[in-house]
PDB file of C-alpha atoms in Angstrom:
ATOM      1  CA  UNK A   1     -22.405 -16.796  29.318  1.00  0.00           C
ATOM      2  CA  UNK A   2     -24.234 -17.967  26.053  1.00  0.00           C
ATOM      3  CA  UNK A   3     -24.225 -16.646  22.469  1.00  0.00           C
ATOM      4  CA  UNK A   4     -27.554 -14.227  21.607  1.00  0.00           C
ATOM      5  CA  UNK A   5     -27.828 -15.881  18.541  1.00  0.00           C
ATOM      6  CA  UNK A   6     -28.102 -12.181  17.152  1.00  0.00           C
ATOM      7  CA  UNK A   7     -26.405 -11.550  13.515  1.00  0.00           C
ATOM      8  CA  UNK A   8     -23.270  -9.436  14.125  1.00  0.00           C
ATOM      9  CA  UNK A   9     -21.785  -7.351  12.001  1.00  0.00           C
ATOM     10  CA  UNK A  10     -18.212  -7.434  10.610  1.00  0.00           C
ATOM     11  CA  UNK A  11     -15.363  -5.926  13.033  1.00  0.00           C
ATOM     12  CA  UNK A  12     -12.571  -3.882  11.287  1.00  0.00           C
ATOM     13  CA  UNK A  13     -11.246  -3.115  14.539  1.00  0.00           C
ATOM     14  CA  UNK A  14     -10.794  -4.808  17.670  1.00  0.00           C
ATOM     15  CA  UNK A  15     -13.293  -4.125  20.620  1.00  0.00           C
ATOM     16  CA  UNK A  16     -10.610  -4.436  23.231  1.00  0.00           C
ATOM     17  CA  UNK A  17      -8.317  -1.275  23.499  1.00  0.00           C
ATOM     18  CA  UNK A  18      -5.223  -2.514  23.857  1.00  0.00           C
ATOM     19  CA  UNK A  19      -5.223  -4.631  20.226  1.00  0.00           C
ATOM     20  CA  UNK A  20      -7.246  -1.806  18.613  1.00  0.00           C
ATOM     21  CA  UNK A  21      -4.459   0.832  19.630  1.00  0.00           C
ATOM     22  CA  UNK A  22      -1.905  -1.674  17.699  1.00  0.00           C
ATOM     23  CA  UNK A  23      -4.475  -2.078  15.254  1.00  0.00           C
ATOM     24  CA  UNK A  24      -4.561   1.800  14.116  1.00  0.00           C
ATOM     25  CA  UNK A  25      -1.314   2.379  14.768  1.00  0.00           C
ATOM     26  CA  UNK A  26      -0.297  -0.334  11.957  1.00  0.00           C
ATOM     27  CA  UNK A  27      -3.045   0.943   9.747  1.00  0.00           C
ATOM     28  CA  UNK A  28      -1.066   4.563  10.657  1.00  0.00           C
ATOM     29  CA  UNK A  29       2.236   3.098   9.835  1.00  0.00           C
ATOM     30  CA  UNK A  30       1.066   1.666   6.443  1.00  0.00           C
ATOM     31  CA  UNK A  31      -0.273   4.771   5.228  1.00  0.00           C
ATOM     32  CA  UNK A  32       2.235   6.949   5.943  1.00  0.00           C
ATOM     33  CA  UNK A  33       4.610   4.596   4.295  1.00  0.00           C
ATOM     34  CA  UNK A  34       2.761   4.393   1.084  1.00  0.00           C
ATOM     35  CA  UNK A  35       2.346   8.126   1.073  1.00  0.00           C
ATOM     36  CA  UNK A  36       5.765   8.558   1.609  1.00  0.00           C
ATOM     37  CA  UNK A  37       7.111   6.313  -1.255  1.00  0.00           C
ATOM     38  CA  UNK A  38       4.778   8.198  -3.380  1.00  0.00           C
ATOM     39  CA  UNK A  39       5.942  11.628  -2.016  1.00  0.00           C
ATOM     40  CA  UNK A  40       9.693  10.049  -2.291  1.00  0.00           C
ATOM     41  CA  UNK A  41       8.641   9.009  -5.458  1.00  0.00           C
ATOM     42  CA  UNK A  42       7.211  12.027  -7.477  1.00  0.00           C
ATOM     43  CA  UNK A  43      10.906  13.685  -5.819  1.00  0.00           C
ATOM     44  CA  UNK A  44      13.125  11.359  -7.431  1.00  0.00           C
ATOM     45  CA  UNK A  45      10.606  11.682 -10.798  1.00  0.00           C
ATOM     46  CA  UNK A  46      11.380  15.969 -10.620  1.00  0.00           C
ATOM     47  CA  UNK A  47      14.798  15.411  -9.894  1.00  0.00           C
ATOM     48  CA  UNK A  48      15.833  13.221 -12.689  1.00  0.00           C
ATOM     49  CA  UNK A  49      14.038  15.160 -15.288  1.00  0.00           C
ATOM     50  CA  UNK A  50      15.852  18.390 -14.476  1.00  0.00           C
ATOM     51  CA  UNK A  51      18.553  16.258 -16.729  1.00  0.00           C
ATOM     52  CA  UNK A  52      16.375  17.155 -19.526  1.00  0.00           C
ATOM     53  CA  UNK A  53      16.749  20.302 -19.425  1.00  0.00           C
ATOM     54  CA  UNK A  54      19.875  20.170 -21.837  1.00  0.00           C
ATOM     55  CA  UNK A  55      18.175  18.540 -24.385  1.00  0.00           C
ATOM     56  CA  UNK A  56      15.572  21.054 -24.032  1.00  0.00           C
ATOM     57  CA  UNK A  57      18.021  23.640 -24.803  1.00  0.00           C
ATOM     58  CA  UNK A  58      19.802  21.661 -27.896  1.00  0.00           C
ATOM     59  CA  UNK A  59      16.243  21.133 -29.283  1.00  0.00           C
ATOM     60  CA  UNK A  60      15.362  24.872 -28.823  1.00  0.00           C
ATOM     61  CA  UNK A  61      18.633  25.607 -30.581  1.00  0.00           C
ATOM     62  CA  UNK A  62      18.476  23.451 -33.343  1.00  0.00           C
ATOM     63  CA  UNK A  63      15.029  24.427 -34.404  1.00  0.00           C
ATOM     64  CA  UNK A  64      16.122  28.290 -33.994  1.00  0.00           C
ATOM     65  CA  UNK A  65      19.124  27.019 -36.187  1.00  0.00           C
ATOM     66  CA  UNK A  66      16.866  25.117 -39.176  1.00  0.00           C
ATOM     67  CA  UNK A  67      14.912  28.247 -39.386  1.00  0.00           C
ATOM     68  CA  UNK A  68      17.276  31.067 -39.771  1.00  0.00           C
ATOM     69  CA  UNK A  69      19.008  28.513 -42.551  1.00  0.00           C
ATOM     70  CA  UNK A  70      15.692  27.723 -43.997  1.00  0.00           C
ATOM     71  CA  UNK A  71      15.238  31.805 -44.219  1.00  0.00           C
ATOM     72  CA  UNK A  72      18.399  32.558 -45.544  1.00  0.00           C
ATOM     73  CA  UNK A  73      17.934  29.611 -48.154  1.00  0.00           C
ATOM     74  CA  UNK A  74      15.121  31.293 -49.335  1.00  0.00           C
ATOM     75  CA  UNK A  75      16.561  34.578 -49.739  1.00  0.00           C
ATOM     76  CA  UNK A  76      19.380  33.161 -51.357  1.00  0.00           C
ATOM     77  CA  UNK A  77      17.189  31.248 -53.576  1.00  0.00           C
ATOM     78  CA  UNK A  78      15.970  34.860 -54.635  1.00  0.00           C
ATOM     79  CA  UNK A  79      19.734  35.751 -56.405  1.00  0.00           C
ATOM     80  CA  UNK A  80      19.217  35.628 -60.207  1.00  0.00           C
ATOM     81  CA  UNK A  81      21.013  32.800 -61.982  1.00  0.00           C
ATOM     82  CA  UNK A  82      22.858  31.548 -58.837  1.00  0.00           C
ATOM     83  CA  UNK A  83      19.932  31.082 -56.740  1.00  0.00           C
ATOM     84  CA  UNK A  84      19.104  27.425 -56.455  1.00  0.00           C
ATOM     85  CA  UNK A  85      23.329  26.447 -56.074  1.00  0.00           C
ATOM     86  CA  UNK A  86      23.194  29.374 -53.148  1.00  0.00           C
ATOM     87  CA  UNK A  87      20.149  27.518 -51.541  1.00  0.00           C
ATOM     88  CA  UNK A  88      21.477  23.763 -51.086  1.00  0.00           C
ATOM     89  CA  UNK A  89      24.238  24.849 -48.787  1.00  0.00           C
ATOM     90  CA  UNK A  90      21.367  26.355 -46.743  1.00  0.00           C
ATOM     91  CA  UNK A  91      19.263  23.896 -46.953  1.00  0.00           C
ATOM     92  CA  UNK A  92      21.573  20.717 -46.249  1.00  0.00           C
ATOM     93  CA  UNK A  93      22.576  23.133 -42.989  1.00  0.00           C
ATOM     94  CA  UNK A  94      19.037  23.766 -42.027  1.00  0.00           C
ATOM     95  CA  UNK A  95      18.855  19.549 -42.058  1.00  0.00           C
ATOM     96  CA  UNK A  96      21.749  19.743 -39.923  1.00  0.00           C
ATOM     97  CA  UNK A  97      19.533  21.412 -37.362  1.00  0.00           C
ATOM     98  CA  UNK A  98      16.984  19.630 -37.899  1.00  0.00           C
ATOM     99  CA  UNK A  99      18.840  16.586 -36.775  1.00  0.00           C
ATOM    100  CA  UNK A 100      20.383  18.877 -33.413  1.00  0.00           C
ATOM    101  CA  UNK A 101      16.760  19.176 -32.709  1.00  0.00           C
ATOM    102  CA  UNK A 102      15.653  15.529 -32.918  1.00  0.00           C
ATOM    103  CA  UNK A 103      18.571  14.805 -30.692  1.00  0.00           C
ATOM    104  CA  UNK A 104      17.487  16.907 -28.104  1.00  0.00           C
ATOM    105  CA  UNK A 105      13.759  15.812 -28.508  1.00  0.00           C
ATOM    106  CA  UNK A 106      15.266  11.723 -28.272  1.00  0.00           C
ATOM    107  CA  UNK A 107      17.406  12.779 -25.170  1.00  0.00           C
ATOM    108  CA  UNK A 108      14.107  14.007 -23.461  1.00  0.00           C
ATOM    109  CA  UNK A 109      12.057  11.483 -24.033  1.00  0.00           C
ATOM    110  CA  UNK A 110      15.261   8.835 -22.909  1.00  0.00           C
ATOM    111  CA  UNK A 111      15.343  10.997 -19.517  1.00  0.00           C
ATOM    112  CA  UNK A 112      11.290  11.049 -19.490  1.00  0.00           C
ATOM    113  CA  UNK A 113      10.987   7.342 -20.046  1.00  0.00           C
ATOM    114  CA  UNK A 114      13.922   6.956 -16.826  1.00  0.00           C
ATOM    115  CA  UNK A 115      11.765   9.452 -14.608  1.00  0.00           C
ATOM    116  CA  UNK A 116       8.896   7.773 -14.790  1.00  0.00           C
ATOM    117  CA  UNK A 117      10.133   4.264 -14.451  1.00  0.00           C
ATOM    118  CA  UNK A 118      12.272   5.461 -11.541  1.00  0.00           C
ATOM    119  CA  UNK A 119       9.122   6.436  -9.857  1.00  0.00           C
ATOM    120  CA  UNK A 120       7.051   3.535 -11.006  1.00  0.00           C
ATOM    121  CA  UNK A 121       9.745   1.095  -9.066  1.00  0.00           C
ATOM    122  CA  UNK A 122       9.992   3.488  -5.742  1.00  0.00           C
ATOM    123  CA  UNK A 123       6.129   3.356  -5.793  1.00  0.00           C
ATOM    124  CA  UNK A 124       5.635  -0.330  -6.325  1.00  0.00           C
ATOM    125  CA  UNK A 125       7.919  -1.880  -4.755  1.00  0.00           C
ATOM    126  CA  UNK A 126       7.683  -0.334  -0.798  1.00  0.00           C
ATOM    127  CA  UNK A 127       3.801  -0.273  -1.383  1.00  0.00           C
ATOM    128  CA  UNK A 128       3.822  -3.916  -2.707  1.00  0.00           C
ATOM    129  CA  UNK A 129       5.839  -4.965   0.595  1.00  0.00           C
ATOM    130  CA  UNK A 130       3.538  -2.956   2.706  1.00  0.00           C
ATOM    131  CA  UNK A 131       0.568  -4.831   1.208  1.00  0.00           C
ATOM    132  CA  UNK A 132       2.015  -8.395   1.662  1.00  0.00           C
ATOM    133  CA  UNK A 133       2.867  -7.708   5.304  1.00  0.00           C
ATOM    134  CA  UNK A 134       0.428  -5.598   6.831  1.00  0.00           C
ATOM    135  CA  UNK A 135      -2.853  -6.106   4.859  1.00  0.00           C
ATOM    136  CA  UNK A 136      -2.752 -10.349   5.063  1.00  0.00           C
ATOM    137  CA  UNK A 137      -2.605  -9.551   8.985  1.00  0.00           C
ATOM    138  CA  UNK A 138      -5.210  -7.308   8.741  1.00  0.00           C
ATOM    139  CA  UNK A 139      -7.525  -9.408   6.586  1.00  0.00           C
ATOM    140  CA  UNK A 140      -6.699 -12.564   8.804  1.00  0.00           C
ATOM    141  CA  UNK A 141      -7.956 -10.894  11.721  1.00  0.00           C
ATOM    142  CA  UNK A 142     -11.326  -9.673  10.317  1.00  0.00           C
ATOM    143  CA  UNK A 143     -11.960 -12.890   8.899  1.00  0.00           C
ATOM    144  CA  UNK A 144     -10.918 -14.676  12.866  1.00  0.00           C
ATOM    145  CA  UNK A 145     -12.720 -12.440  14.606  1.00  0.00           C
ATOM    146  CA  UNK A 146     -15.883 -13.028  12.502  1.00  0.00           C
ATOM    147  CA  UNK A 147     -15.372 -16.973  13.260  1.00  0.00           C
ATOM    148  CA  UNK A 148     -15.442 -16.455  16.410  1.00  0.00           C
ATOM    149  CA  UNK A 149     -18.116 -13.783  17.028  1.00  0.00           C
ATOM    150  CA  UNK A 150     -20.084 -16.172  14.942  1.00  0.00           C
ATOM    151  CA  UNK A 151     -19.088 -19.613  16.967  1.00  0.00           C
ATOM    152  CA  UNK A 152     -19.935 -17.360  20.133  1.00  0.00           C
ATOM    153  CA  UNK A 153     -23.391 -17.340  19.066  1.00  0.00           C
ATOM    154  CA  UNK A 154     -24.081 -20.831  17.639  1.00  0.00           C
ATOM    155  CA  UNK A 155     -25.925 -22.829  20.051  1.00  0.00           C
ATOM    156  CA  UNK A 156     -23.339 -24.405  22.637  1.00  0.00           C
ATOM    157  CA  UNK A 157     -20.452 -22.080  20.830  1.00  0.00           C
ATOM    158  CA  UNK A 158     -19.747 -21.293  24.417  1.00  0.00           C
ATOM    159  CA  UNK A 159     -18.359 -24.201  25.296  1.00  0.00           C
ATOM    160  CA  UNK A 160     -16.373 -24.706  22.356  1.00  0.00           C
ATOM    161  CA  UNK A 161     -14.326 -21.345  22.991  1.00  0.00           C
ATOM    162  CA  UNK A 162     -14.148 -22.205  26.456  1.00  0.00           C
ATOM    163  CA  UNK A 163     -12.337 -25.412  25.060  1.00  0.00           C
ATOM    164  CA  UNK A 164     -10.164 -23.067  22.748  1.00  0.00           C
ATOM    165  CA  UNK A 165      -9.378 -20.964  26.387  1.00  0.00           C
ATOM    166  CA  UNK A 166      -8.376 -24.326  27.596  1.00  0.00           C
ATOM    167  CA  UNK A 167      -5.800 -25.507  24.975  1.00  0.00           C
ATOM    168  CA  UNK A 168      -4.546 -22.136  24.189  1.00  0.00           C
ATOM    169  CA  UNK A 169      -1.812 -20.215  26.549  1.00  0.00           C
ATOM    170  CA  UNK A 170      -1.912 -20.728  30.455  1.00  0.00           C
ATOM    171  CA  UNK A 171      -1.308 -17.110  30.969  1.00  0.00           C
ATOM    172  CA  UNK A 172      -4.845 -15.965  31.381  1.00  0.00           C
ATOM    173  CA  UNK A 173      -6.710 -18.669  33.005  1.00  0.00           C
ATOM    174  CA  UNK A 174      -4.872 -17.455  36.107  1.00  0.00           C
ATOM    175  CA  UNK A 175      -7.322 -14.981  36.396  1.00  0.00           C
ATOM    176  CA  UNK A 176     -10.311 -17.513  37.017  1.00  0.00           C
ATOM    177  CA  UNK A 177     -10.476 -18.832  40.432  1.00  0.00           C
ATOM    178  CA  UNK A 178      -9.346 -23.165  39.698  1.00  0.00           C
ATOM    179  CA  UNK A 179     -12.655 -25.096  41.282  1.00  0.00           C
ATOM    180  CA  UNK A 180     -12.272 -28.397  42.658  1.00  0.00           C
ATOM    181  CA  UNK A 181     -10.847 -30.789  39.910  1.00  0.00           C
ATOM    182  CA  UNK A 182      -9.591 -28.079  37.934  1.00  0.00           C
ATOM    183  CA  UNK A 183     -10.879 -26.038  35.561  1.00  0.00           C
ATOM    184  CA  UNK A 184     -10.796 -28.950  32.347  1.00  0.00           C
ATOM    185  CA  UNK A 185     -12.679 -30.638  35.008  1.00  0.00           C
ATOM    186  CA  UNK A 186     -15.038 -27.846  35.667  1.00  0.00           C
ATOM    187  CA  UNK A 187     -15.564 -27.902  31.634  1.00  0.00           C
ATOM    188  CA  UNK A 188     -16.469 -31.269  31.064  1.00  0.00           C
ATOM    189  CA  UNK A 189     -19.214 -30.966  33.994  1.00  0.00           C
ATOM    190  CA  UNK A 190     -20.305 -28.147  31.976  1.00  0.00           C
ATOM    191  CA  UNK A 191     -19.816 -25.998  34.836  1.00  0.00           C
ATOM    192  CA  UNK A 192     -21.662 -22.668  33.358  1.00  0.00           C
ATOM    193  CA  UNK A 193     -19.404 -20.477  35.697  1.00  0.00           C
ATOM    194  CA  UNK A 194     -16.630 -21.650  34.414  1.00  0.00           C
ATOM    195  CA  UNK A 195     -17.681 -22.133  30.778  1.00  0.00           C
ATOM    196  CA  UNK A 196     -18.685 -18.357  31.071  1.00  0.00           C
ATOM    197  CA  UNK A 197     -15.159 -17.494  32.470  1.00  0.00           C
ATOM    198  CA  UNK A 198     -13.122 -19.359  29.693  1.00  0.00           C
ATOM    199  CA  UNK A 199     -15.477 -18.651  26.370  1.00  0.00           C
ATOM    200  CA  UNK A 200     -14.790 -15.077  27.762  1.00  0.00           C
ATOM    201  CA  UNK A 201     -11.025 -15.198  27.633  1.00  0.00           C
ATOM    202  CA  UNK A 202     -11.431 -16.716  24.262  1.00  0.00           C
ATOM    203  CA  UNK A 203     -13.057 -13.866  22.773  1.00  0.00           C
ATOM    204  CA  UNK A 204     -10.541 -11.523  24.589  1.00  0.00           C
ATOM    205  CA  UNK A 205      -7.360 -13.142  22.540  1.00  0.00           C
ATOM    206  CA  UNK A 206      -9.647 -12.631  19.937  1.00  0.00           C
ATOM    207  CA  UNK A 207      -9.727  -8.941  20.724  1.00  0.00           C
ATOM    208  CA  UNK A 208     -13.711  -8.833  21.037  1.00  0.00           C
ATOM    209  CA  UNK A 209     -15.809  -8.451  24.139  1.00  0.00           C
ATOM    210  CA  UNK A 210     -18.726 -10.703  25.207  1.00  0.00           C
TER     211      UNK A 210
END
């Protein structure tokens, strides 16, 4: 069998069953990994802010604190004569509040700041891994099976997978019936039975059909 010479186009799955199966079922396995980090993720990200609920609470507080001071400043500020000395207590109390609030504001953006690097790293780091194992393999083989397809259709590509058939595992040439002299034999006559036979297994490893 010879190479139609016809432009193919580019394979993201195999054509025979068995490596496409393994094929989707990595490309299954990687997504539901990196949706699951995510998911696990976005978890961890609720869970740890829940801790800033406290400071919530102290910020509320202290702001509810610095106003009723800052209100009762100014009504003391309203006593005749005695007004401004009532006020300063008030006031540096009110400031005391103040400062309970920006506590409470500096505790939730600490436990903000944690969240979201928490979830940054559980993202990253398992969809990272997934990336350098599954999508060089992936890439590898789209960029093979291209090579090939293409070599199968160059003028006397044939012959040169039948040589790759040849030198690669003895596993499947079993399954073509050994001529006189052997099959290397049987290449080197250019024996197009043969040729046919082995440029066929070639494109099988490959995971394409003739």
């Amino acid at each position: 069998m010879t190479g139609t010479g016809a432009e193919q186009p580019m394979l993201l799955y195999a054509q025979t069953p068995a490596r496409r199966n393994r094929q989707i079922l990595a490309d299954l396995v990687a997504v539901v990994v990196i949706a699951g980090a995510v998911w696990f993720a976005l978890a961890v990200h609720d869970a740890i802010m829940l801790l800033a609920e406290p400071g919530r609470k102290v910020e509320s507080a202290g702001e509810g604190f610095a106003s009723a001071l800052d209100d009762a400043g100014e009504t003391a500020s309203d006593v005749p004569l005695v007004g401004g000395l009532l006020k300063k207590p008030f006031q540096s109390a009110a400031d005391a509040g103040t400062g309970l609030a920006d506590a409470g504001q500096s505790l939730q953006d600490a436990i903000s700041q944690l969240a979201t690097l928490a979830a940054v790293v559980l993202i990253v780091v398992p969809v990272a891994f997934v990336l350098l194992v599954w999508l060089p393999l992936r890439l590898r083989w789209i960029r093979r099976s291209a090579t090939v397809r293409s070599l199968f259709d160059a003028p006397g590509g044939a012959d040169l997978l039948a040589l790759r058939a040849l030198t690669g595992p003895p596993g499947d040439l079993r399954a073509i019936p050994a001529p006189p002299g052997g099959l290397a034999d049987a290449w080197r006559r250019g024996d197009q039975q043969v040729v046919a036979a082995l440029s066929e297994i070639a494109l099988r490893r490959a995971g394409l059909r003739p």
